[in-house]
C-alpha cells in the first residue's frame, strides 16, 4: 500500500492504480495525451466546430468502472488515502 503521490508516479510509468477500498474492476490509468488528434463528429457538433478539426489533448487520468470510462480527478479523500496499489495493465485475453 502507498499514498497517492507514489501511486501517481506509478501511473506515470504506465501502471494502473486503484484503492484497496474499491471493487476489483475499478481503476485509474494515465492517458498519454495527443497532438493533432482528429476530432470526431459528435465532439465537433457539440462544440460547434467544423468537420476535420484537430486539437491537442494534454495527459489526463481516466477511470474505468463497471464498463464505463470517464475523466477522473481525485477527491480530497483519495489524495490523502494510504491504500493505493499499482499493477501492470492486463490486456484482453491475458490470463
Coordinates of N, CA and C in Angstrom, one line a residue:
X1 N 0.8 -1.2 0.0 CA 0.0 0.0 0.0 C 0.9 1.2 0.0
X2 N 0.3 2.3 -0.6 CA 1.1 3.5 -0.7 C 0.2 4.7 -0.7
X3 N 0.8 5.9 -0.7 CA -0.1 7.1 -0.8 C -0.2 7.5 -2.3
X4 N -1.0 8.6 -2.5 CA -1.4 9.0 -3.8 C -0.2 9.5 -4.6
X5 N 0.8 10.2 -4.0 CA 1.9 10.7 -4.7 C 2.7 9.5 -5.3
X6 N 2.9 8.4 -4.5 CA 3.6 7.2 -5.1 C 2.8 6.6 -6.2
X7 N 1.5 6.5 -6.0 CA 0.6 5.9 -7.0 C 0.6 6.7 -8.3
X8 N 0.7 8.0 -8.2 CA 0.7 8.8 -9.4 C 2.0 8.6 -10.1
X9 N 3.1 8.5 -9.4 CA 4.4 8.1 -10.0 C 4.3 6.8 -10.8
X10 N 3.6 5.8 -10.2 CA 3.4 4.6 -10.9 C 2.5 4.7 -12.2
X11 N 1.5 5.5 -12.1 CA 0.7 5.8 -13.2 C 1.5 6.4 -14.4
X12 N 2.4 7.3 -14.0 CA 3.3 7.9 -15.0 C 4.2 6.9 -15.7
X13 N 4.4 5.8 -15.0 CA 5.2 4.7 -15.6 C 4.4 3.8 -16.5
X14 N 3.1 4.0 -16.6 CA 2.2 3.2 -17.4 C 1.4 2.1 -16.6
X15 N 1.5 2.2 -15.3 CA 0.8 1.2 -14.5 C -0.6 1.7 -14.1
X16 N -1.5 0.8 -13.9 CA -2.8 1.2 -13.4 C -2.8 1.3 -11.9
X17 N -3.6 2.2 -11.4 CA -3.6 2.4 -9.9 C -5.1 2.2 -9.4
X18 N -5.2 1.8 -8.2 CA -6.5 1.7 -7.6 C -6.4 1.8 -6.1
X19 N -7.5 2.0 -5.4 CA -7.5 2.0 -3.9 C -8.0 0.6 -3.5
X20 N -7.5 0.1 -2.4 CA -7.9 -1.2 -1.9 C -9.4 -1.2 -1.6
X21 N -10.0 -0.1 -1.2 CA -11.4 0.0 -0.8 C -12.3 0.0 -2.1
X22 N -11.8 0.0 -3.3 CA -12.6 0.0 -4.5 C -12.8 -1.5 -4.9
X23 N -13.9 -1.7 -5.7 CA -14.1 -3.0 -6.2 C -12.9 -3.4 -7.2
X24 N -12.8 -4.7 -7.5 CA -11.6 -5.2 -8.2 C -11.5 -4.7 -9.6
X25 N -12.6 -4.3 -10.2 CA -12.5 -3.8 -11.6 C -12.2 -2.3 -11.8
X26 N -12.6 -1.5 -10.8 CA -12.4 -0.1 -10.9 C -10.9 0.3 -10.8
X27 N -10.4 1.1 -11.7 CA -9.0 1.5 -11.6 C -8.8 2.8 -12.4
X28 N -7.6 3.4 -12.2 CA -7.3 4.7 -12.9 C -6.1 4.4 -13.7
X29 N -6.0 5.0 -14.9 CA -4.9 5.0 -15.8 C -4.6 6.4 -16.3
X30 N -3.3 6.6 -16.5 CA -2.9 7.9 -17.1 C -3.0 7.8 -18.6
X31 N -3.7 8.7 -19.2 CA -3.7 8.7 -20.7 C -2.6 9.6 -21.2
X32 N -1.9 9.3 -22.2 CA -0.7 10.0 -22.6 C -0.9 11.4 -23.1
X33 N -2.0 11.7 -23.6 CA -2.2 13.0 -24.3 C -1.9 12.8 -25.8
X34 N -2.4 13.7 -26.6 CA -2.3 13.5 -28.0 C -2.1 14.9 -28.7
X35 N -1.4 14.9 -29.8 CA -1.1 16.0 -30.6 C -1.8 15.9 -31.9
X36 N -2.5 16.9 -32.4 CA -3.2 16.9 -33.7 C -4.2 15.7 -33.8
X37 N -5.0 15.5 -32.7 CA -6.0 14.5 -32.7 C -7.2 14.9 -33.5
X38 N -7.6 14.1 -34.5 CA -8.8 14.4 -35.3 C -10.0 14.3 -34.4
X39 N -10.8 15.4 -34.4 CA -12.0 15.4 -33.5 C -13.1 14.7 -34.2
X40 N -13.8 13.8 -33.4 CA -14.9 13.1 -34.0 C -16.1 13.9 -34.3
X41 N -17.1 13.4 -35.0 CA -18.3 14.2 -35.4 C -19.1 14.7 -34.2
X42 N -19.3 13.8 -33.2 CA -20.1 14.2 -32.1 C -19.5 15.4 -31.3
X43 N -18.1 15.3 -31.1 CA -17.4 16.4 -30.5 C -17.5 17.7 -31.3
X44 N -17.3 17.6 -32.6 CA -17.4 18.8 -33.5 C -18.8 19.4 -33.3
X45 N -19.8 18.6 -33.4 CA -21.2 19.2 -33.3 C -21.5 19.8 -31.9
X46 N -21.0 19.1 -30.9 CA -21.2 19.6 -29.5 C -20.6 20.9 -29.3
X47 N -19.4 21.1 -29.8 CA -18.6 22.3 -29.6 C -18.8 23.4 -30.8
X48 N -19.6 23.0 -31.8 CA -19.8 23.9 -32.9 C -18.5 24.1 -33.7
X49 N -17.8 23.0 -33.9 CA -16.5 23.1 -34.7 C -16.8 22.5 -36.1
X50 N -16.0 22.9 -37.0 CA -16.1 22.4 -38.4 C -15.6 21.0 -38.5
X51 N -16.0 20.2 -39.5 CA -15.5 18.9 -39.7 C -14.0 18.9 -40.0
X52 N -13.3 17.8 -39.6 CA -11.9 17.7 -39.8 C -11.0 18.5 -38.9
X53 N -11.6 19.1 -37.9 CA -10.8 19.8 -36.9 C -9.9 18.9 -36.1
X54 N -8.7 19.4 -35.8 CA -7.7 18.6 -35.0 C -7.5 19.5 -33.7
X55 N -7.1 18.8 -32.7 CA -6.8 19.5 -31.4 C -5.7 18.8 -30.7
X56 N -5.1 19.4 -29.7 CA -4.2 18.8 -28.8 C -4.9 18.4 -27.5
X57 N -4.6 17.3 -27.0 CA -5.2 16.8 -25.7 C -4.1 16.6 -24.7
X58 N -4.0 17.3 -23.6 CA -2.9 17.1 -22.7 C -3.1 15.8 -21.9
X59 N -2.1 15.2 -21.3 CA -2.3 14.0 -20.5 C -3.3 14.2 -19.4
X60 N -4.0 13.1 -19.1 CA -5.1 13.1 -18.1 C -5.2 11.8 -17.5
X61 N -6.0 11.7 -16.4 CA -6.3 10.5 -15.7 C -7.7 10.0 -16.1
X62 N -7.8 8.7 -16.4 CA -9.0 8.1 -16.8 C -9.4 7.0 -15.9
X63 N -10.7 6.9 -15.5 CA -11.2 5.9 -14.6 C -12.0 4.9 -15.4
X64 N -11.7 3.6 -15.1 CA -12.6 2.5 -15.7 C -13.4 2.0 -14.5
X65 N -14.7 1.9 -14.6 CA -15.5 1.4 -13.6 C -16.8 0.8 -14.2
X66 N -17.0 -0.4 -14.0 CA -18.2 -1.1 -14.5 C -18.5 -0.9 -16.0
X67 N -17.5 -1.0 -16.8 CA -17.7 -0.8 -18.2 C -17.7 0.6 -18.7
X68 N -17.5 1.6 -17.9 CA -17.5 3.0 -18.3 C -16.2 3.7 -18.1
X69 N -15.7 4.4 -19.1 CA -14.5 5.2 -19.0 C -14.9 6.6 -18.8
X70 N -14.3 7.3 -17.8 CA -14.5 8.7 -17.6 C -13.2 9.4 -17.3
X71 N -13.2 10.8 -17.5 CA -12.1 11.5 -16.9 C -12.2 11.4 -15.4
X72 N -11.0 11.5 -14.7 CA -11.1 11.4 -13.3 C -10.2 12.4 -12.6
X73 N -10.7 13.0 -11.6 CA -10.0 13.9 -10.7 C -10.1 13.4 -9.3
X74 N -9.0 13.3 -8.6 CA -9.1 12.7 -7.2 C -9.8 13.6 -6.2
X75 N -10.5 13.0 -5.3 CA -11.2 13.7 -4.2 C -10.1 14.0 -3.1
X76 N -10.5 14.8 -2.2 CA -9.6 15.0 -1.0 C -9.3 13.7 -0.3
X77 N -10.3 12.9 -0.2 CA -10.1 11.5 0.5 C -9.1 10.7 -0.3
X78 N -9.2 10.7 -1.7 CA -8.3 10.0 -2.5 C -6.9 10.5 -2.3
X79 N -6.7 11.8 -2.3 CA -5.4 12.4 -2.2 C -4.7 12.0 -0.9
X80 N -5.4 11.9 0.2 CA -4.8 11.6 1.5 C -4.8 10.2 1.9
X81 N -5.5 9.3 1.0 CA -5.6 7.9 1.4 C -4.2 7.2 1.3
X82 N -4.0 6.2 2.0 CA -2.8 5.4 2.0 C -3.0 3.9 1.6
X83 N -4.1 3.7 0.9 CA -4.4 2.3 0.5 C -4.3 2.2 -1.1
X84 N -3.5 3.0 -1.7 CA -3.3 2.9 -3.1 C -2.4 1.7 -3.5
X85 N -2.7 1.1 -4.6 CA -1.8 0.0 -5.1 C -1.6 0.3 -6.6
X86 N -0.6 -0.4 -7.2 CA -0.3 -0.2 -8.6 C -0.1 -1.6 -9.2
X87 N -0.4 -1.8 -10.4 CA -0.2 -3.0 -11.1 C 0.0 -2.8 -12.6
X88 N 0.6 -3.7 -13.3 CA 0.7 -3.6 -14.7 C -0.7 -3.9 -15.3
X89 N -1.0 -3.1 -16.4 CA -2.4 -3.3 -17.0 C -2.5 -4.7 -17.6
X90 N -3.7 -5.3 -17.6 CA -3.9 -6.6 -18.2 C -4.5 -6.3 -19.6
X91 N -4.0 -7.0 -20.5 CA -4.5 -6.9 -21.9 C -5.6 -8.0 -22.1
X92 N -6.7 -7.6 -22.8 CA -7.8 -8.6 -23.0 C -7.2 -9.9 -23.5
X93 N -7.6 -11.0 -22.9 CA -7.1 -12.3 -23.3 C -5.9 -12.8 -22.4
X94 N -5.3 -11.9 -21.6 CA -4.3 -12.3 -20.7 C -4.9 -13.2 -19.6
X95 N -4.1 -14.1 -19.1 CA -4.6 -15.0 -18.0 C -3.8 -14.7 -16.8

